[in-house]
PDB file of C-alpha atoms in Angstrom:
ATOM      1  CA  MET A   1      42.417 -43.210 122.045  1.00 47.00           C
ATOM      2  CA  ARG A   2      38.676 -42.919 121.566  1.00 45.00           C
ATOM      3  CA  ASN A   3      39.264 -40.516 118.699  1.00 43.00           C
ATOM      4  CA  ILE A   4      41.727 -42.827 116.924  1.00 42.00           C
ATOM      5  CA  LEU A   5      39.100 -45.744 117.362  1.00 36.00           C
ATOM      6  CA  LEU A   6      36.324 -43.532 116.111  1.00 35.00           C
ATOM      7  CA  SER A   7      38.504 -42.592 113.004  1.00 37.00           C
ATOM      8  CA  ILE A   8      39.181 -46.169 112.282  1.00 36.00           C
ATOM      9  CA  ALA A   9      35.508 -47.067 112.518  1.00 34.00           C
ATOM     10  CA  MET A  10      34.616 -44.320 110.206  1.00 34.00           C
ATOM     11  CA  PHE A  11      37.351 -45.225 107.649  1.00 35.00           C
ATOM     12  CA  VAL A  12      36.264 -48.914 107.605  1.00 37.00           C
ATOM     13  CA  CYS A  13      32.646 -47.914 107.229  1.00 37.00           C
ATOM     14  CA  ILE A  14      33.201 -45.380 104.483  1.00 36.00           C
ATOM     15  CA  GLY A  15      35.482 -47.805 102.727  1.00 40.00           C
ATOM     16  CA  TYR A  16      33.126 -50.586 102.705  1.00 41.00           C
ATOM     17  CA  ALA A  17      30.128 -48.316 101.651  1.00 41.00           C
ATOM     18  CA  GLY A  18      31.713 -47.722  98.205  1.00 46.00           C
ATOM     19  CA  ALA A  19      31.979 -51.256  97.394  1.00 50.00           C
ATOM     20  CA  GLN A  20      29.397 -52.910  95.341  1.00 60.00           C
ATOM     21  CA  GLN A  21      26.854 -54.898  97.223  1.00 88.00           C
ATOM     22  CA  ILE A  22      26.981 -58.458  96.111  1.00 96.00           C
ATOM     23  CA  PRO A  23      24.035 -60.967  96.849  1.00 97.00           C
ATOM     24  CA  ALA A  24      24.790 -64.510  98.019  1.00 97.00           C
ATOM     25  CA  TYR A  25      22.757 -67.128  96.214  1.00 97.00           C
ATOM     26  CA  SER A  26      22.695 -70.973  96.401  1.00 97.00           C
ATOM     27  CA  ALA A  27      22.532 -72.997  93.331  1.00 97.00           C
ATOM     28  CA  ASP A  28      18.781 -73.136  93.685  1.00 97.00           C
ATOM     29  CA  GLY A  29      18.627 -69.367  94.133  1.00 97.00           C
ATOM     30  CA  ILE A  30      20.712 -68.777  91.004  1.00 97.00           C
ATOM     31  CA  ILE A  31      18.327 -71.025  88.929  1.00 97.00           C
ATOM     32  CA  ALA A  32      15.212 -69.022  90.432  1.00 97.00           C
ATOM     33  CA  HIS A  33      17.032 -65.815  89.720  1.00 97.00           C
ATOM     34  CA  THR A  34      17.558 -66.640  85.997  1.00 97.00           C
ATOM     35  CA  SER A  35      14.017 -68.050  85.352  1.00 97.00           C
ATOM     36  CA  ASN A  36      12.286 -65.331  83.609  1.00 97.00           C
ATOM     37  CA  LYS A  37      10.755 -66.762  80.368  1.00 98.00           C
ATOM     38  CA  ASP A  38      11.283 -63.693  78.265  1.00 97.00           C
ATOM     39  CA  THR A  39      15.027 -63.270  78.975  1.00 98.00           C
ATOM     40  CA  LEU A  40      18.131 -65.009  77.642  1.00 98.00           C
ATOM     41  CA  TYR A  41      20.787 -65.313  80.536  1.00 98.00           C
ATOM     42  CA  ILE A  42      24.489 -65.686  80.260  1.00 98.00           C
ATOM     43  CA  ILE A  43      25.823 -66.869  83.468  1.00 98.00           C
ATOM     44  CA  ASN A  44      29.661 -67.225  84.213  1.00 98.00           C
ATOM     45  CA  PHE A  45      31.222 -69.075  87.160  1.00 98.00           C
ATOM     46  CA  TRP A  46      34.543 -67.725  88.189  1.00 98.00           C
ATOM     47  CA  ALA A  47      36.782 -66.828  91.031  1.00 98.00           C
ATOM     48  CA  THR A  48      39.248 -63.952  91.757  1.00 98.00           C
ATOM     49  CA  TRP A  49      42.043 -66.486  92.373  1.00 97.00           C
ATOM     50  CA  CYS A  50      41.560 -68.306  88.898  1.00 98.00           C
ATOM     51  CA  ALA A  51      43.890 -66.466  86.354  1.00 98.00           C
ATOM     52  CA  PRO A  52      41.812 -67.773  83.230  1.00 98.00           C
ATOM     53  CA  CYS A  53      38.554 -66.496  84.770  1.00 98.00           C
ATOM     54  CA  VAL A  54      39.946 -63.080  85.506  1.00 98.00           C
ATOM     55  CA  HIS A  55      41.472 -62.885  82.116  1.00 98.00           C
ATOM     56  CA  GLU A  56      38.134 -63.435  80.461  1.00 98.00           C
ATOM     57  CA  LEU A  57      36.129 -61.002  82.693  1.00 98.00           C
ATOM     58  CA  PRO A  58      36.341 -58.119  80.170  1.00 98.00           C
ATOM     59  CA  GLU A  59      34.502 -60.363  77.633  1.00 98.00           C
ATOM     60  CA  PHE A  60      31.454 -60.086  79.820  1.00 98.00           C
ATOM     61  CA  ASN A  61      31.725 -56.267  80.285  1.00 98.00           C
ATOM     62  CA  ALA A  62      31.661 -56.222  76.347  1.00 98.00           C
ATOM     63  CA  LEU A  63      28.558 -58.661  76.242  1.00 98.00           C
ATOM     64  CA  GLN A  64      26.679 -56.340  79.005  1.00 98.00           C
ATOM     65  CA  LYS A  65      27.452 -53.277  76.523  1.00 98.00           C
ATOM     66  CA  TYR A  66      26.369 -55.218  73.426  1.00 98.00           C
ATOM     67  CA  TYR A  67      23.118 -56.467  74.898  1.00 98.00           C
ATOM     68  CA  ALA A  68      22.186 -53.293  76.748  1.00 96.00           C
ATOM     69  CA  ASN A  69      18.870 -52.727  74.993  1.00 95.00           C
ATOM     70  CA  LYS A  70      18.021 -56.597  74.587  1.00 97.00           C
ATOM     71  CA  PRO A  71      16.251 -59.132  76.910  1.00 98.00           C
ATOM     72  CA  VAL A  72      19.585 -60.385  77.846  1.00 98.00           C
ATOM     73  CA  LYS A  73      21.042 -60.388  81.573  1.00 98.00           C
ATOM     74  CA  ILE A  74      24.564 -61.336  82.387  1.00 98.00           C
ATOM     75  CA  LEU A  75      25.216 -62.809  85.885  1.00 98.00           C
ATOM     76  CA  LEU A  76      28.879 -63.279  86.923  1.00 98.00           C
ATOM     77  CA  VAL A  77      28.826 -65.941  89.823  1.00 98.00           C
ATOM     78  CA  SER A  78      31.723 -65.898  92.090  1.00 98.00           C
ATOM     79  CA  LEU A  79      33.015 -69.238  93.582  1.00 97.00           C
ATOM     80  CA  ASP A  80      35.324 -67.274  95.775  1.00 97.00           C
ATOM     81  CA  PHE A  81      36.070 -68.629  99.354  1.00 96.00           C
ATOM     82  CA  LYS A  82      33.565 -67.758 102.028  1.00 96.00           C
ATOM     83  CA  GLU A  83      36.327 -65.612 104.047  1.00 96.00           C
ATOM     84  CA  ASP A  84      36.724 -63.546 100.902  1.00 95.00           C
ATOM     85  CA  TYR A  85      32.903 -62.567 100.709  1.00 95.00           C
ATOM     86  CA  PRO A  86      31.863 -59.973 100.681  1.00 94.00           C
ATOM     87  CA  TYR A  87      34.656 -57.527 101.131  1.00 93.00           C
ATOM     88  CA  LYS A  88      37.409 -58.898  99.142  1.00 95.00           C
ATOM     89  CA  LEU A  89      35.088 -59.823  96.335  1.00 96.00           C
ATOM     90  CA  SER A  90      33.444 -56.502  96.328  1.00 95.00           C
ATOM     91  CA  ARG A  91      36.780 -54.622  96.180  1.00 95.00           C
ATOM     92  CA  PHE A  92      37.854 -56.861  93.341  1.00 97.00           C
ATOM     93  CA  VAL A  93      34.650 -56.147  91.353  1.00 97.00           C
ATOM     94  CA  GLU A  94      35.161 -52.401  91.882  1.00 96.00           C
ATOM     95  CA  ARG A  95      38.871 -52.333  90.988  1.00 96.00           C
ATOM     96  CA  GLN A  96      38.089 -54.356  87.736  1.00 96.00           C
ATOM     97  CA  LYS A  97      35.209 -52.184  86.912  1.00 96.00           C
ATOM     98  CA  LEU A  98      32.833 -55.135  86.229  1.00 96.00           C
ATOM     99  CA  THR A  99      29.482 -54.010  84.773  1.00 96.00           C
ATOM    100  CA  PRO A 100      27.288 -57.111  84.861  1.00 97.00           C
ATOM    101  CA  GLU A 101      25.427 -58.172  87.855  1.00 97.00           C
ATOM    102  CA  ILE A 102      27.481 -60.025  90.224  1.00 98.00           C
ATOM    103  CA  ALA A 103      26.581 -62.899  92.814  1.00 98.00           C
ATOM    104  CA  TRP A 104      28.461 -65.027  95.219  1.00 97.00           C
ATOM    105  CA  LEU A 105      27.625 -68.730  95.259  1.00 98.00           C
ATOM    106  CA  SER A 106      26.844 -69.716  99.035  1.00 97.00           C
ATOM    107  CA  ASP A 107      26.891 -73.465  98.332  1.00 95.00           C
ATOM    108  CA  THR A 108      30.090 -74.965  99.449  1.00 91.00           C
ATOM    109  CA  ASP A 109      29.576 -78.743  98.245  1.00 94.00           C
ATOM    110  CA  PRO A 110      30.379 -79.048  94.538  1.00 94.00           C
ATOM    111  CA  ASN A 111      28.893 -82.447  94.497  1.00 94.00           C
ATOM    112  CA  VAL A 112      25.683 -80.991  95.322  1.00 94.00           C
ATOM    113  CA  PHE A 113      25.853 -77.532  93.439  1.00 96.00           C
ATOM    114  CA  ILE A 114      27.481 -78.543  90.213  1.00 96.00           C
ATOM    115  CA  PRO A 115      24.536 -81.053  89.099  1.00 97.00           C
ATOM    116  CA  LYS A 116      22.254 -78.459  89.750  1.00 96.00           C
ATOM    117  CA  ILE A 117      23.962 -76.236  87.155  1.00 97.00           C
ATOM    118  CA  ASP A 118      24.720 -78.633  84.695  1.00 97.00           C
ATOM    119  CA  ASN A 119      25.300 -82.427  84.691  1.00 95.00           C
ATOM    120  CA  SER A 120      28.100 -82.306  82.179  1.00 96.00           C
ATOM    121  CA  TRP A 121      30.178 -79.757  84.321  1.00 97.00           C
ATOM    122  CA  GLU A 122      33.332 -81.593  85.623  1.00 96.00           C
ATOM    123  CA  GLY A 123      33.820 -78.550  88.181  1.00 95.00           C
ATOM    124  CA  SER A 124      36.508 -76.651  86.434  1.00 97.00           C
ATOM    125  CA  ILE A 125      36.160 -72.672  86.125  1.00 98.00           C
ATOM    126  CA  PRO A 126      35.714 -70.683  84.247  1.00 98.00           C
ATOM    127  CA  ALA A 127      32.413 -72.011  83.097  1.00 98.00           C
ATOM    128  CA  THR A 128      29.438 -70.404  81.248  1.00 98.00           C
ATOM    129  CA  VAL A 129      25.904 -71.281  80.788  1.00 98.00           C
ATOM    130  CA  ILE A 130      23.392 -69.497  78.291  1.00 98.00           C
ATOM    131  CA  VAL A 131      20.054 -70.245  78.996  1.00 98.00           C
ATOM    132  CA  HIS A 132      16.604 -69.032  77.756  1.00 98.00           C
ATOM    133  CA  PRO A 133      13.835 -70.711  79.830  1.00 97.00           C
ATOM    134  CA  GLY A 134      11.198 -69.596  77.549  1.00 97.00           C
ATOM    135  CA  LYS A 135      12.595 -71.250  74.639  1.00 97.00           C
ATOM    136  CA  GLY A 136      13.864 -74.253  76.499  1.00 97.00           C
ATOM    137  CA  PHE A 137      17.560 -73.561  75.380  1.00 98.00           C
ATOM    138  CA  LYS A 138      20.677 -74.367  77.510  1.00 98.00           C
ATOM    139  CA  LYS A 139      24.146 -74.349  76.375  1.00 98.00           C
ATOM    140  CA  PHE A 140      27.075 -75.024  78.851  1.00 98.00           C
ATOM    141  CA  MET A 141      30.677 -74.469  78.102  1.00 98.00           C
ATOM    142  CA  GLU A 142      33.543 -75.439  80.294  1.00 97.00           C
ATOM    143  CA  GLY A 143      36.584 -73.093  79.886  1.00 97.00           C
ATOM    144  CA  THR A 144      37.303 -69.686  78.773  1.00 98.00           C
ATOM    145  CA  VAL A 145      35.072 -68.186  76.075  1.00 98.00           C
ATOM    146  CA  THR A 146      35.003 -64.954  74.249  1.00 98.00           C
ATOM    147  CA  SER A 147      32.319 -62.328  73.814  1.00 98.00           C
ATOM    148  CA  ARG A 148      32.214 -63.510  70.039  1.00 98.00           C
ATOM    149  CA  GLN A 149      31.654 -67.121  70.922  1.00 98.00           C
ATOM    150  CA  VAL A 150      28.743 -66.254  73.523  1.00 98.00           C
ATOM    151  CA  SER A 151      27.143 -63.715  71.176  1.00 98.00           C
ATOM    152  CA  THR A 152      27.302 -66.055  68.284  1.00 98.00           C
ATOM    153  CA  ILE A 153      25.165 -68.500  70.218  1.00 98.00           C
ATOM    154  CA  ALA A 154      23.045 -66.036  72.172  1.00 98.00           C
ATOM    155  CA  ASP A 155      22.018 -64.062  68.959  1.00 98.00           C
ATOM    156  CA  LYS A 156      20.781 -67.268  67.164  1.00 98.00           C
ATOM    157  CA  VAL A 157      18.703 -67.980  70.309  1.00 98.00           C
ATOM    158  CA  LEU A 158      17.191 -64.462  70.239  1.00 97.00           C
ATOM    159  CA  GLU A 159      16.404 -64.976  66.462  1.00 95.00           C
ATOM    160  CA  GLN A 160      14.248 -67.884  67.116  1.00 91.00           C
TER     161      GLN A 160
END
């Protein structure tokens, strides 16, 4: 019996060790994490249970590749339920082969975190924010986006 329990414990630890480590941030933490004045940030709010969100995730992989050598950071912020963090979320990220940085939003009250992200946000996902703190630029988009839509905006900001 002891060997069986030890084998199960080893399987669980080894299985979990392979998953991507995903930090938890509050809305204030996300804002602080994306405040470098020399960087343009593309921040997407999504969840594993949201079909349109999952459908657009490859667009952010493409953006990650496109902006690889530029002062651009892409952050995918999961709004998954607390019981799905971190294990289920990590496994999903691994299966989808997501390349941008991933974070989990730890705030649970949308009436508190939504206005911190953008006052125009009605709360639906997916939602994307493009922000460049050093240039005073912020563009919020509710609904699905394509890499072309995002890069058109981001490239113009980078050229300023």
